[in-house]
CSV table of C-alpha atoms in Angstrom, one decimal:
chain,number,residue,atom,x,y,z
A,36,MET,CA,351.7,198.7,380.6
A,37,ILE,CA,353.4,195.4,380.4
A,38,ARG,CA,352.3,193.1,377.4
A,39,ARG,CA,351.9,189.5,378.1
A,40,ASP,CA,352.6,186.9,375.5
A,41,ARG,CA,350.0,184.1,375.0
A,42,ASP,CA,350.9,180.5,374.1
A,43,PHE,CA,349.4,179.5,370.7
A,44,GLN,CA,347.4,176.1,371.0
A,45,ILE,CA,346.2,174.3,367.9
A,46,PHE,CA,343.7,171.9,369.5
A,47,ASN,CA,341.7,174.3,371.5
A,48,LEU,CA,338.0,174.0,372.4
A,49,SER,CA,336.6,175.7,369.3
A,50,PHE,CA,338.4,173.4,367.0
A,51,LEU,CA,337.1,170.4,368.7
A,52,ASP,CA,333.5,171.7,368.5
A,53,VAL,CA,333.8,172.1,364.7
A,54,ILE,CA,335.2,168.6,364.3
A,55,SER,CA,332.5,167.1,366.4
A,56,CYS,CA,329.7,168.8,364.4
A,57,GLY,CA,331.2,167.7,361.1
A,58,PHE,CA,331.5,164.1,362.3
A,59,GLY,CA,327.9,164.2,363.5
A,60,ALA,CA,326.7,165.5,360.2
A,61,VAL,CA,328.4,162.7,358.4
A,62,VAL,CA,326.9,160.1,360.7
A,63,LEU,CA,323.4,161.6,360.2
A,64,LEU,CA,323.8,161.5,356.4
A,65,VAL,CA,324.7,157.9,356.6
A,66,LEU,CA,321.7,157.1,358.8
A,67,ILE,CA,319.1,158.8,356.6
A,68,SER,CA,320.5,157.8,353.2
A,69,LYS,CA,318.7,154.9,351.2
A,70,THR,CA,320.2,151.6,352.1
A,71,ASP,CA,318.1,149.4,349.8
A,72,ILE,CA,319.9,147.4,347.2
A,73,LEU,CA,318.3,147.3,343.8
A,74,LYS,CA,317.3,143.8,342.8
A,75,VAL,CA,317.9,142.9,339.3
A,76,VAL,CA,314.9,141.0,337.8
A,77,ASP,CA,315.4,138.3,335.3
A,78,THR,CA,314.2,139.3,331.8
A,79,SER,CA,312.5,135.9,331.2
A,80,GLU,CA,310.5,136.2,334.4
A,81,LEU,CA,309.4,139.7,333.5
A,82,GLY,CA,308.2,138.6,330.1
A,83,SER,CA,306.2,135.8,331.7
A,84,LEU,CA,304.5,138.2,334.0
A,85,LEU,CA,303.6,140.6,331.2
A,86,LYS,CA,302.2,137.7,329.1
A,87,SER,CA,300.0,136.7,332.0
A,88,VAL,CA,298.8,140.3,332.5
A,89,PHE,CA,297.9,140.5,328.8
A,90,GLN,CA,296.1,137.2,328.9
A,91,TYR,CA,294.0,138.3,331.9
A,92,GLU,CA,293.2,141.5,330.1
A,93,ALA,CA,292.1,139.6,327.0
A,94,THR,CA,290.0,137.3,329.1
A,95,VAL,CA,288.4,140.3,330.9
A,96,SER,CA,287.7,141.9,327.5
A,97,GLU,CA,286.1,138.7,326.2
A,98,LEU,CA,284.0,138.3,329.3
A,99,SER,CA,282.9,141.9,329.1
A,100,SER,CA,281.9,141.5,325.4
A,101,PHE,CA,280.0,138.3,326.3
A,102,LEU,CA,278.2,140.1,329.1
A,103,GLU,CA,277.2,142.9,326.8
A,104,GLU,CA,275.9,140.4,324.2
A,105,GLN,CA,273.9,138.6,326.9
A,106,ARG,CA,272.5,142.0,328.1
A,107,ALA,CA,271.5,142.9,324.5
A,108,ARG,CA,269.8,139.5,324.0
A,109,LEU,CA,268.0,139.9,327.3
A,110,ASN,CA,266.8,143.4,326.2
A,111,ALA,CA,265.7,142.0,322.9
A,112,LEU,CA,263.8,139.1,324.6
A,113,GLU,CA,262.1,141.6,327.0
A,114,ASP,CA,261.0,143.8,324.0
A,115,LYS,CA,259.8,140.7,322.2
A,116,ASN,CA,258.0,139.5,325.3
A,117,LYS,CA,256.3,142.9,325.6
A,118,ILE,CA,255.2,142.8,321.9
A,119,LEU,CA,253.9,139.2,322.4
A,120,GLN,CA,252.1,140.2,325.6
A,121,SER,CA,250.5,143.2,323.7
A,122,GLU,CA,249.4,140.9,320.9
A,123,GLN,CA,248.1,138.4,323.3
A,124,ASN,CA,246.0,141.1,325.0
A,125,LYS,CA,244.7,142.3,321.7
A,126,ILE,CA,243.8,138.8,320.6
A,127,ALA,CA,242.1,138.2,323.9
A,128,LYS,CA,240.2,141.4,323.5
A,129,ASP,CA,239.2,140.6,319.9
A,130,LEU,CA,238.2,137.1,321.0
A,131,GLN,CA,236.0,138.6,323.7
A,132,GLY,CA,234.5,140.9,321.2
A,133,LYS,CA,233.8,138.1,318.8
A,134,ILE,CA,232.2,136.0,321.6
A,135,GLU,CA,229.9,139.0,322.4
A,136,GLU,CA,229.2,139.5,318.7
A,137,LEU,CA,228.3,135.8,318.3
A,138,ALA,CA,226.1,136.0,321.4
A,139,LYS,CA,224.4,139.0,319.9
A,140,LEU,CA,224.0,137.4,316.5
A,141,GLU,CA,222.5,134.3,318.2
A,142,ALA,CA,220.1,136.6,320.1
A,143,ASP,CA,219.3,138.4,316.9
A,144,GLY,CA,218.7,135.1,315.1
A,145,SER,CA,216.3,134.0,317.9
A,146,GLY,CA,214.6,137.3,317.6
A,147,LEU,CA,214.3,137.1,313.9
A,148,GLU,CA,212.8,133.7,314.1
A,149,LEU,CA,210.2,135.2,316.5
A,150,VAL,CA,209.6,138.0,314.0
A,151,GLN,CA,209.1,135.6,311.1
A,152,SER,CA,206.8,133.5,313.2
A,153,ALA,CA,204.9,136.5,314.5
A,154,LEU,CA,204.5,138.0,311.0
A,155,LYS,CA,203.5,134.7,309.5
A,156,THR,CA,200.9,134.1,312.2
A,157,ALA,CA,199.7,137.7,312.0
A,158,SER,CA,199.5,137.8,308.2
A,159,ILE,CA,196.2,136.9,306.8
A,160,SER,CA,194.9,136.7,303.2
A,161,LYS,CA,192.6,139.2,301.6
A,162,THR,CA,189.6,136.9,301.8
A,163,THR,CA,189.9,136.4,305.5
A,164,ALA,CA,190.9,140.0,306.4
A,165,LYS,CA,187.3,141.0,306.9
A,166,LYS,CA,186.6,138.1,309.2
A,167,ARG,CA,189.5,138.5,311.7
A,168,ALA,CA,188.7,139.5,315.2
A,169,LEU,CA,189.9,143.0,316.2
A,170,GLU,CA,191.3,141.7,319.5
A,171,VAL,CA,193.5,139.1,317.7
A,172,GLY,CA,194.7,141.5,315.0
A,173,GLY,CA,196.7,140.6,311.9
A,174,ILE,CA,198.6,142.0,309.1
A,175,PRO,CA,196.7,141.9,305.8
A,176,VAL,CA,199.0,141.5,302.8
A,177,ASP,CA,196.6,143.0,300.3
A,178,SER,CA,198.0,146.6,300.5
A,179,ASP,CA,199.1,148.3,297.3
A,180,TYR,CA,201.5,150.7,299.1
A,181,VAL,CA,203.6,150.3,302.2
A,182,ILE,CA,205.1,153.1,304.4
A,183,PHE,CA,207.8,152.6,307.0
A,184,ILE,CA,208.2,155.1,309.8
A,185,ILE,CA,211.4,154.3,311.7
A,186,ASP,CA,212.8,155.7,315.0
A,187,THR,CA,216.4,156.7,314.2
A,188,SER,CA,217.4,157.5,317.8
A,189,GLY,CA,220.6,156.2,319.4
A,190,SER,CA,218.9,153.3,321.2
A,191,MET,CA,217.6,152.1,317.9
A,192,LEU,CA,220.9,152.5,316.1
A,193,ALA,CA,222.4,150.3,318.7
A,194,ILE,CA,220.4,147.4,317.2
A,195,TRP,CA,220.2,148.8,313.7
A,196,ASN,CA,221.2,145.6,312.0
A,197,ARG,CA,218.3,143.8,313.6
A,198,VAL,CA,216.0,146.6,312.7
A,199,LEU,CA,217.1,146.3,309.0
A,200,ARG,CA,216.5,142.6,309.0
A,201,THR,CA,213.1,143.0,310.5
A,202,ILE,CA,212.2,145.6,307.8
A,203,GLY,CA,213.4,143.0,305.2
A,204,HIS,CA,211.1,140.4,306.7
A,205,VAL,CA,208.1,142.8,306.6
A,206,LEU,CA,208.8,143.5,302.9
A,207,GLU,CA,208.9,139.7,302.3
A,208,ILE,CA,205.2,139.4,303.4
A,209,HIS,CA,204.5,142.1,300.8
A,210,PRO,CA,206.2,140.4,297.8
A,211,LYS,CA,204.8,142.9,295.3
A,212,VAL,CA,203.4,146.4,295.9
A,213,ARG,CA,202.9,149.4,293.7
A,214,GLY,CA,205.2,151.6,295.7
A,215,PHE,CA,206.6,152.1,299.2
A,216,GLN,CA,208.2,154.9,301.2
A,217,ILE,CA,210.5,155.3,304.2
A,218,LEU,CA,210.5,158.2,306.7
A,219,ASN,CA,212.0,158.5,310.2
A,220,ASP,CA,209.9,159.3,313.3
A,221,ASN,CA,210.4,163.0,312.7
A,222,GLY,CA,209.0,162.8,309.2
A,223,VAL,CA,212.3,163.0,307.4
A,224,TYR,CA,212.5,161.1,304.1
A,225,LEU,CA,215.2,158.5,303.5
A,226,LEU,CA,215.4,159.4,299.8
A,227,LYS,CA,214.9,163.1,299.3
A,228,ALA,CA,214.4,162.5,295.5
A,229,TYR,CA,211.2,160.7,296.3
A,230,ARG,CA,209.8,163.2,298.7
A,231,ARG,CA,206.0,163.2,298.6
A,232,ARG,CA,206.1,160.5,296.0
A,233,TRP,CA,206.2,156.7,296.0
A,234,ILE,CA,209.4,154.7,295.5
A,235,PRO,CA,208.8,152.2,292.7
A,236,ASP,CA,208.8,148.6,293.9
A,237,THR,CA,211.4,146.5,292.1
A,238,PRO,CA,213.9,143.9,293.6
A,239,ARG,CA,216.8,146.2,292.6
A,240,ARG,CA,215.1,149.2,294.2
A,241,ARG,CA,214.4,147.3,297.4
A,242,ALA,CA,218.1,146.3,297.6
A,243,LYS,CA,219.2,149.9,297.1
A,244,VAL,CA,216.8,151.2,299.8
A,245,LEU,CA,218.1,148.6,302.3
A,246,GLU,CA,221.6,149.6,301.4
A,247,ALA,CA,220.8,153.3,302.0
A,248,LEU,CA,219.1,152.4,305.3
A,249,ALA,CA,222.3,150.8,306.6
A,250,THR,CA,224.1,154.1,306.8
A,251,TRP,CA,221.1,156.4,307.5
A,252,ARG,CA,221.6,158.8,310.4
A,253,SER,CA,218.9,161.4,311.1
A,254,MET,CA,217.8,163.4,314.2
A,255,SER,CA,215.1,161.7,316.2
A,256,ASN,CA,213.0,162.6,319.3
A,257,SER,CA,211.8,159.0,319.8
A,258,SER,CA,208.2,160.0,319.0
A,259,PRO,CA,206.4,158.6,315.9
A,260,VAL,CA,203.8,161.3,316.0
A,261,GLU,CA,205.5,163.7,313.5
A,262,GLY,CA,206.2,160.9,311.1
A,263,LEU,CA,202.7,159.6,311.2
A,264,GLU,CA,201.3,163.1,310.6
A,265,VAL,CA,203.5,163.6,307.5
A,266,ALA,CA,202.6,160.2,306.1
A,267,LEU,CA,198.9,160.6,306.7
A,268,LYS,CA,198.7,164.1,305.4
A,269,THR,CA,200.7,163.2,302.3
A,270,TYR,CA,199.6,159.7,301.3
A,271,ALA,CA,196.3,158.9,303.0
A,272,LYS,CA,193.6,158.9,300.3
A,273,ALA,CA,190.3,157.1,300.4
A,274,GLY,CA,190.2,154.0,298.1
A,275,THR,CA,194.0,153.5,298.3
A,276,LYS,CA,195.1,150.4,300.2
A,277,ILE,CA,198.1,151.5,302.4
A,278,SER,CA,199.8,149.9,305.3
A,279,ILE,CA,202.0,151.9,307.7
A,280,TYR,CA,204.6,150.1,309.8
A,281,VAL,CA,206.0,152.1,312.8
A,282,PHE,CA,209.3,150.9,314.2
A,283,GLY,CA,210.5,152.1,317.6
A,284,ASP,CA,211.5,151.3,321.2
A,285,ASP,CA,210.4,154.3,323.2
A,286,TYR,CA,208.0,157.3,323.2
A,287,THR,CA,209.1,160.6,324.7
A,288,GLY,CA,206.0,162.6,323.9
A,289,SER,CA,203.4,163.8,326.3
A,290,SER,CA,199.7,162.9,326.4
A,291,PHE,CA,198.6,159.6,324.7
A,292,ASP,CA,195.0,160.8,324.2
A,293,THR,CA,196.0,163.9,322.2
A,294,VAL,CA,198.2,161.8,319.9
A,295,ILE,CA,195.6,159.1,319.4
A,296,ARG,CA,192.8,161.6,318.6
A,297,THR,CA,195.1,163.5,316.2
A,298,ILE,CA,196.0,160.3,314.3
A,299,GLU,CA,192.3,159.1,314.2
A,300,SER,CA,191.3,162.5,312.8
A,301,LEU,CA,193.9,162.4,310.0
A,302,ASN,CA,193.2,158.8,309.2
A,303,LEU,CA,189.4,158.9,309.2
A,304,ASN,CA,187.3,158.3,306.0
A,305,ARG,CA,184.5,160.8,306.5
A,306,ILE,CA,182.1,158.8,304.4
A,307,THR,CA,182.6,155.3,305.8
A,308,GLY,CA,183.8,156.3,309.2
A,309,GLN,CA,186.6,153.7,308.9
A,310,PRO,CA,190.4,154.2,308.9
A,311,ILE,CA,191.9,155.1,305.5
A,312,VAL,CA,195.2,153.3,306.1
A,313,LYS,CA,196.2,150.4,308.4
A,314,ILE,CA,198.8,151.4,311.0
A,315,HIS,CA,200.9,148.6,312.5
A,316,GLY,CA,203.4,149.0,315.3
A,317,ILE,CA,206.6,147.0,315.9
A,318,GLY,CA,208.3,147.6,319.2
A,319,PHE,CA,211.8,146.5,320.3
A,320,ILE,CA,211.3,146.0,324.0
A,321,SER,CA,213.8,145.5,326.8
A,322,GLY,CA,214.1,146.2,330.5
A,323,ARG,CA,216.1,149.4,329.7
A,324,THR,CA,213.2,151.0,327.8
A,325,THR,CA,209.9,152.2,329.1
A,326,ASN,CA,206.6,150.7,328.1
A,327,ARG,CA,205.2,154.0,326.8
A,328,TYR,CA,205.9,153.1,323.1
A,329,SER,CA,204.1,149.8,323.5
A,330,ILE,CA,201.1,151.5,325.3
A,331,LEU,CA,200.8,154.1,322.5
A,332,MET,CA,201.3,152.0,319.5
A,333,ARG,CA,199.1,149.1,320.8
A,334,GLU,CA,196.2,151.5,321.1
A,335,VAL,CA,197.0,153.3,317.8
A,336,ALA,CA,197.2,150.0,315.9
A,337,LYS,CA,193.9,148.8,317.5
A,338,ARG,CA,192.0,151.9,316.5
A,339,ASN,CA,193.5,152.0,313.0
A,340,GLY,CA,193.0,148.4,311.8
A,341,GLY,CA,196.5,147.3,312.5
A,342,THR,CA,198.5,145.0,314.7
A,343,PHE,CA,201.2,145.6,317.4
A,344,LEU,CA,204.1,143.2,317.6
A,345,GLY,CA,206.5,143.5,320.7
A,346,LEU,CA,209.9,142.0,320.0
A,347,ARG,CA,212.8,141.4,322.5
A,348,ARG,CA,215.8,143.6,321.8
């Protein structure tokens, strides 16, 4: 086989390909490389900028502190306003209460004037007691002993101060007695130490009794029957001058006739046929109470030598 010799060429096609690729790579690197030129900033200008930034930050901090202070002041003012509003409401409520209390006191004063006038008109002396007409009635002041029977129910406790003042006025028309006693409508004694006895009548003793009455609280059924029965069975004795005053505003019992007959039987002097003690009724009347107490006590007082006084609550 005959061997052919080839001519050796330096710049052949493969060499050109390599050179072209290398040149393209260099161009590509130049194109994608960063071409920006760093700017050199003046040091004095940079310091001025930083100073401005710090000043703005200080201003913002001051404004934030001022805003927080204003918010705190606003919260404090709101709290103070709430307190003042609460105090104002309380003062308004207290004022309204005082106005109502004043109106009540004025009404009580008017009622007490009526009580004094009625008691003064009804009171008669010993010499004229026998001459008075039964229909007109009156409160003789010649009794040696006085008994109070007081309804202690809730409706009476609501006007308790007025009740106490009325009791005081009744005592005033009896300036001096040998003794007195106080029971509630159920027959419960105010002073247990004087149960079934008379309380000695002295100015100091009267004051102490009125003081004890101010805080007296006892169960009540708004019926004076039990109290009258206890008083008559214990204290009614022929020849003893006794007056019983019954205070109340309502009667919750049953038959009037049964009660009236029972009281008449207990209070009857078998020899003279006359009542042993005088029974008076004082009623505190209003549109919120029934007239049953007035009906009962008016008839009881009439049949037992007494007087019935109806007072506005």
